[in-house]
Amino acid sequence: MKEARCEVSRHAAEILTTTNILEEMKNSAREREKDVQNVVAEGREKDEQIAKLRIQGATMRGQVAELGEEVRLRDEKIAGLEKVDAEKRQRNAEMMESTARN
């Protein structure tokens, strides 16, 4: 009878130990699931940030293109003004030469 009780107690202790181990495993699995969910959420946030940065990059490229066009137009205008100025100087020089000869 004592042996049977000891055997039952031993089995009960094994069952309790196994139950505790299973409970710890379940808790660990829950924690890992939370970690996975957090990583997935962080990934989504980073994807959103990347999308926003891509939009900003496209906007900036457009702005750079516009500024490049403005610079090109200004350069053309400056070149035109320099040409007119050079022509005026040439005419003035020619007039001074002509006046000096006369």
PDB file of N, CA and C in Angstrom, residues 18-53:
ATOM      1  N   THR A  18       5.845  18.151 -15.430  1.00  0.00           N
ATOM      2  CA  THR A  18       5.548  18.243 -16.862  1.00  0.00           C
ATOM      3  C   THR A  18       4.584  19.392 -17.131  1.00  0.00           C
ATOM      4  N   THR A  19       3.581  19.556 -16.279  1.00  0.00           N
ATOM      5  CA  THR A  19       2.615  20.647 -16.425  1.00  0.00           C
ATOM      6  C   THR A  19       3.322  21.999 -16.307  1.00  0.00           C
ATOM      7  N   ASN A  20       4.215  22.116 -15.342  1.00  0.00           N
ATOM      8  CA  ASN A  20       4.963  23.372 -15.168  1.00  0.00           C
ATOM      9  C   ASN A  20       5.836  23.659 -16.393  1.00  0.00           C
ATOM     10  N   ILE A  21       6.487  22.624 -16.898  1.00  0.00           N
ATOM     11  CA  ILE A  21       7.329  22.794 -18.092  1.00  0.00           C
ATOM     12  C   ILE A  21       6.472  23.241 -19.269  1.00  0.00           C
ATOM     13  N   LEU A  22       5.313  22.599 -19.444  1.00  0.00           N
ATOM     14  CA  LEU A  22       4.415  22.971 -20.542  1.00  0.00           C
ATOM     15  C   LEU A  22       3.917  24.406 -20.385  1.00  0.00           C
ATOM     16  N   GLU A  23       3.622  24.814 -19.166  1.00  0.00           N
ATOM     17  CA  GLU A  23       3.164  26.181 -18.906  1.00  0.00           C
ATOM     18  C   GLU A  23       4.273  27.183 -19.247  1.00  0.00           C
ATOM     19  N   GLU A  24       5.505  26.862 -18.865  1.00  0.00           N
ATOM     20  CA  GLU A  24       6.637  27.729 -19.205  1.00  0.00           C
ATOM     21  C   GLU A  24       6.821  27.814 -20.717  1.00  0.00           C
ATOM     22  N   MET A  25       6.665  26.688 -21.391  1.00  0.00           N
ATOM     23  CA  MET A  25       6.798  26.676 -22.848  1.00  0.00           C
ATOM     24  C   MET A  25       5.699  27.519 -23.488  1.00  0.00           C
ATOM     25  N   LYS A  26       4.484  27.414 -22.941  1.00  0.00           N
ATOM     26  CA  LYS A  26       3.371  28.198 -23.463  1.00  0.00           C
ATOM     27  C   LYS A  26       3.633  29.693 -23.268  1.00  0.00           C
ATOM     28  N   ASN A  27       4.111  30.072 -22.086  1.00  0.00           N
ATOM     29  CA  ASN A  27       4.433  31.479 -21.817  1.00  0.00           C
ATOM     30  C   ASN A  27       5.550  31.971 -22.740  1.00  0.00           C
ATOM     31  N   SER A  28       6.546  31.130 -22.924  1.00  0.00           N
ATOM     32  CA  SER A  28       7.651  31.486 -23.814  1.00  0.00           C
ATOM     33  C   SER A  28       7.150  31.669 -25.244  1.00  0.00           C
ATOM     34  N   ALA A  29       6.249  30.794 -25.671  1.00  0.00           N
ATOM     35  CA  ALA A  29       5.686  30.905 -27.022  1.00  0.00           C
ATOM     36  C   ALA A  29       4.883  32.194 -27.159  1.00  0.00           C
ATOM     37  N   ARG A  30       4.148  32.578 -26.123  1.00  0.00           N
ATOM     38  CA  ARG A  30       3.389  33.835 -26.150  1.00  0.00           C
ATOM     39  C   ARG A  30       4.339  35.033 -26.277  1.00  0.00           C
ATOM     40  N   GLU A  31       5.420  34.984 -25.506  1.00  0.00           N
ATOM     41  CA  GLU A  31       6.399  36.074 -25.576  1.00  0.00           C
ATOM     42  C   GLU A  31       7.013  36.157 -26.970  1.00  0.00           C
ATOM     43  N   ARG A  32       7.348  35.017 -27.534  1.00  0.00           N
ATOM     44  CA  ARG A  32       7.913  35.005 -28.884  1.00  0.00           C
ATOM     45  C   ARG A  32       6.902  35.532 -29.895  1.00  0.00           C
ATOM     46  N   GLU A  33       5.632  35.185 -29.720  1.00  0.00           N
ATOM     47  CA  GLU A  33       4.589  35.681 -30.622  1.00  0.00           C
ATOM     48  C   GLU A  33       4.485  37.202 -30.522  1.00  0.00           C
ATOM     49  N   LYS A  34       4.564  37.730 -29.297  1.00  0.00           N
ATOM     50  CA  LYS A  34       4.546  39.189 -29.122  1.00  0.00           C
ATOM     51  C   LYS A  34       5.756  39.819 -29.808  1.00  0.00           C
ATOM     52  N   ASP A  35       6.914  39.188 -29.642  1.00  0.00           N
ATOM     53  CA  ASP A  35       8.128  39.696 -30.298  1.00  0.00           C
ATOM     54  C   ASP A  35       7.953  39.716 -31.810  1.00  0.00           C
ATOM     55  N   VAL A  36       7.382  38.645 -32.341  1.00  0.00           N
ATOM     56  CA  VAL A  36       7.156  38.567 -33.788  1.00  0.00           C
ATOM     57  C   VAL A  36       6.203  39.674 -34.227  1.00  0.00           C
ATOM     58  N   GLN A  37       5.132  39.876 -33.471  1.00  0.00           N
ATOM     59  CA  GLN A  37       4.175  40.931 -33.808  1.00  0.00           C
ATOM     60  C   GLN A  37       4.837  42.308 -33.771  1.00  0.00           C
ATOM     61  N   ASN A  38       5.705  42.528 -32.788  1.00  0.00           N
ATOM     62  CA  ASN A  38       6.422  43.808 -32.706  1.00  0.00           C
ATOM     63  C   ASN A  38       7.346  43.997 -33.901  1.00  0.00           C
ATOM     64  N   VAL A  39       8.046  42.940 -34.277  1.00  0.00           N
ATOM     65  CA  VAL A  39       8.947  43.023 -35.430  1.00  0.00           C
ATOM     66  C   VAL A  39       8.149  43.300 -36.700  1.00  0.00           C
ATOM     67  N   VAL A  40       7.001  42.649 -36.840  1.00  0.00           N
ATOM     68  CA  VAL A  40       6.154  42.873 -38.014  1.00  0.00           C
ATOM     69  C   VAL A  40       5.665  44.325 -38.028  1.00  0.00           C
ATOM     70  N   ALA A  41       5.256  44.832 -36.873  1.00  0.00           N
ATOM     71  CA  ALA A  41       4.793  46.226 -36.791  1.00  0.00           C
ATOM     72  C   ALA A  41       5.926  47.192 -37.140  1.00  0.00           C
ATOM     73  N   GLU A  42       7.121  46.918 -36.630  1.00  0.00           N
ATOM     74  CA  GLU A  42       8.279  47.764 -36.963  1.00  0.00           C
ATOM     75  C   GLU A  42       8.561  47.713 -38.459  1.00  0.00           C
ATOM     76  N   GLY A  43       8.431  46.534 -39.036  1.00  0.00           N
ATOM     77  CA  GLY A  43       8.642  46.396 -40.478  1.00  0.00           C
ATOM     78  C   GLY A  43       7.647  47.223 -41.272  1.00  0.00           C
ATOM     79  N   ARG A  44       6.399  47.213 -40.842  1.00  0.00           N
ATOM     80  CA  ARG A  44       5.378  48.028 -41.519  1.00  0.00           C
ATOM     81  C   ARG A  44       5.703  49.516 -41.406  1.00  0.00           C
ATOM     82  N   GLU A  45       6.116  49.925 -40.201  1.00  0.00           N
ATOM     83  CA  GLU A  45       6.477  51.334 -40.003  1.00  0.00           C
ATOM     84  C   GLU A  45       7.638  51.721 -40.916  1.00  0.00           C
ATOM     85  N   LYS A  46       8.623  50.851 -41.011  1.00  0.00           N
ATOM     86  CA  LYS A  46       9.776  51.142 -41.872  1.00  0.00           C
ATOM     87  C   LYS A  46       9.352  51.176 -43.338  1.00  0.00           C
ATOM     88  N   ASP A  47       8.448  50.288 -43.729  1.00  0.00           N
ATOM     89  CA  ASP A  47       7.936  50.317 -45.103  1.00  0.00           C
ATOM     90  C   ASP A  47       7.234  51.646 -45.388  1.00  0.00           C
ATOM     91  N   GLU A  48       6.452  52.123 -44.413  1.00  0.00           N
ATOM     92  CA  GLU A  48       5.773  53.412 -44.573  1.00  0.00           C
ATOM     93  C   GLU A  48       6.792  54.552 -44.674  1.00  0.00           C
ATOM     94  N   GLN A  49       7.826  54.494 -43.834  1.00  0.00           N
ATOM     95  CA  GLN A  49       8.873  55.521 -43.887  1.00  0.00           C
ATOM     96  C   GLN A  49       9.574  55.501 -45.242  1.00  0.00           C
ATOM     97  N   ILE A  50       9.854  54.313 -45.741  1.00  0.00           N
ATOM     98  CA  ILE A  50      10.511  54.182 -47.046  1.00  0.00           C
ATOM     99  C   ILE A  50       9.628  54.777 -48.133  1.00  0.00           C
ATOM    100  N   ALA A  51       8.329  54.478 -48.075  1.00  0.00           N
ATOM    101  CA  ALA A  51       7.408  55.023 -49.081  1.00  0.00           C
ATOM    102  C   ALA A  51       7.395  56.553 -49.023  1.00  0.00           C
ATOM    103  N   LYS A  52       7.363  57.110 -47.810  1.00  0.00           N
ATOM    104  CA  LYS A  52       7.377  58.569 -47.664  1.00  0.00           C
ATOM    105  C   LYS A  52       8.679  59.149 -48.211  1.00  0.00           C
ATOM    106  N   LEU A  53       9.795  58.486 -47.910  1.00  0.00           N
ATOM    107  CA  LEU A  53      11.090  58.976 -48.396  1.00  0.00           C
ATOM    108  C   LEU A  53      11.182  58.898 -49.913  1.00  0.00           C
TER     109      LEU A  53
END
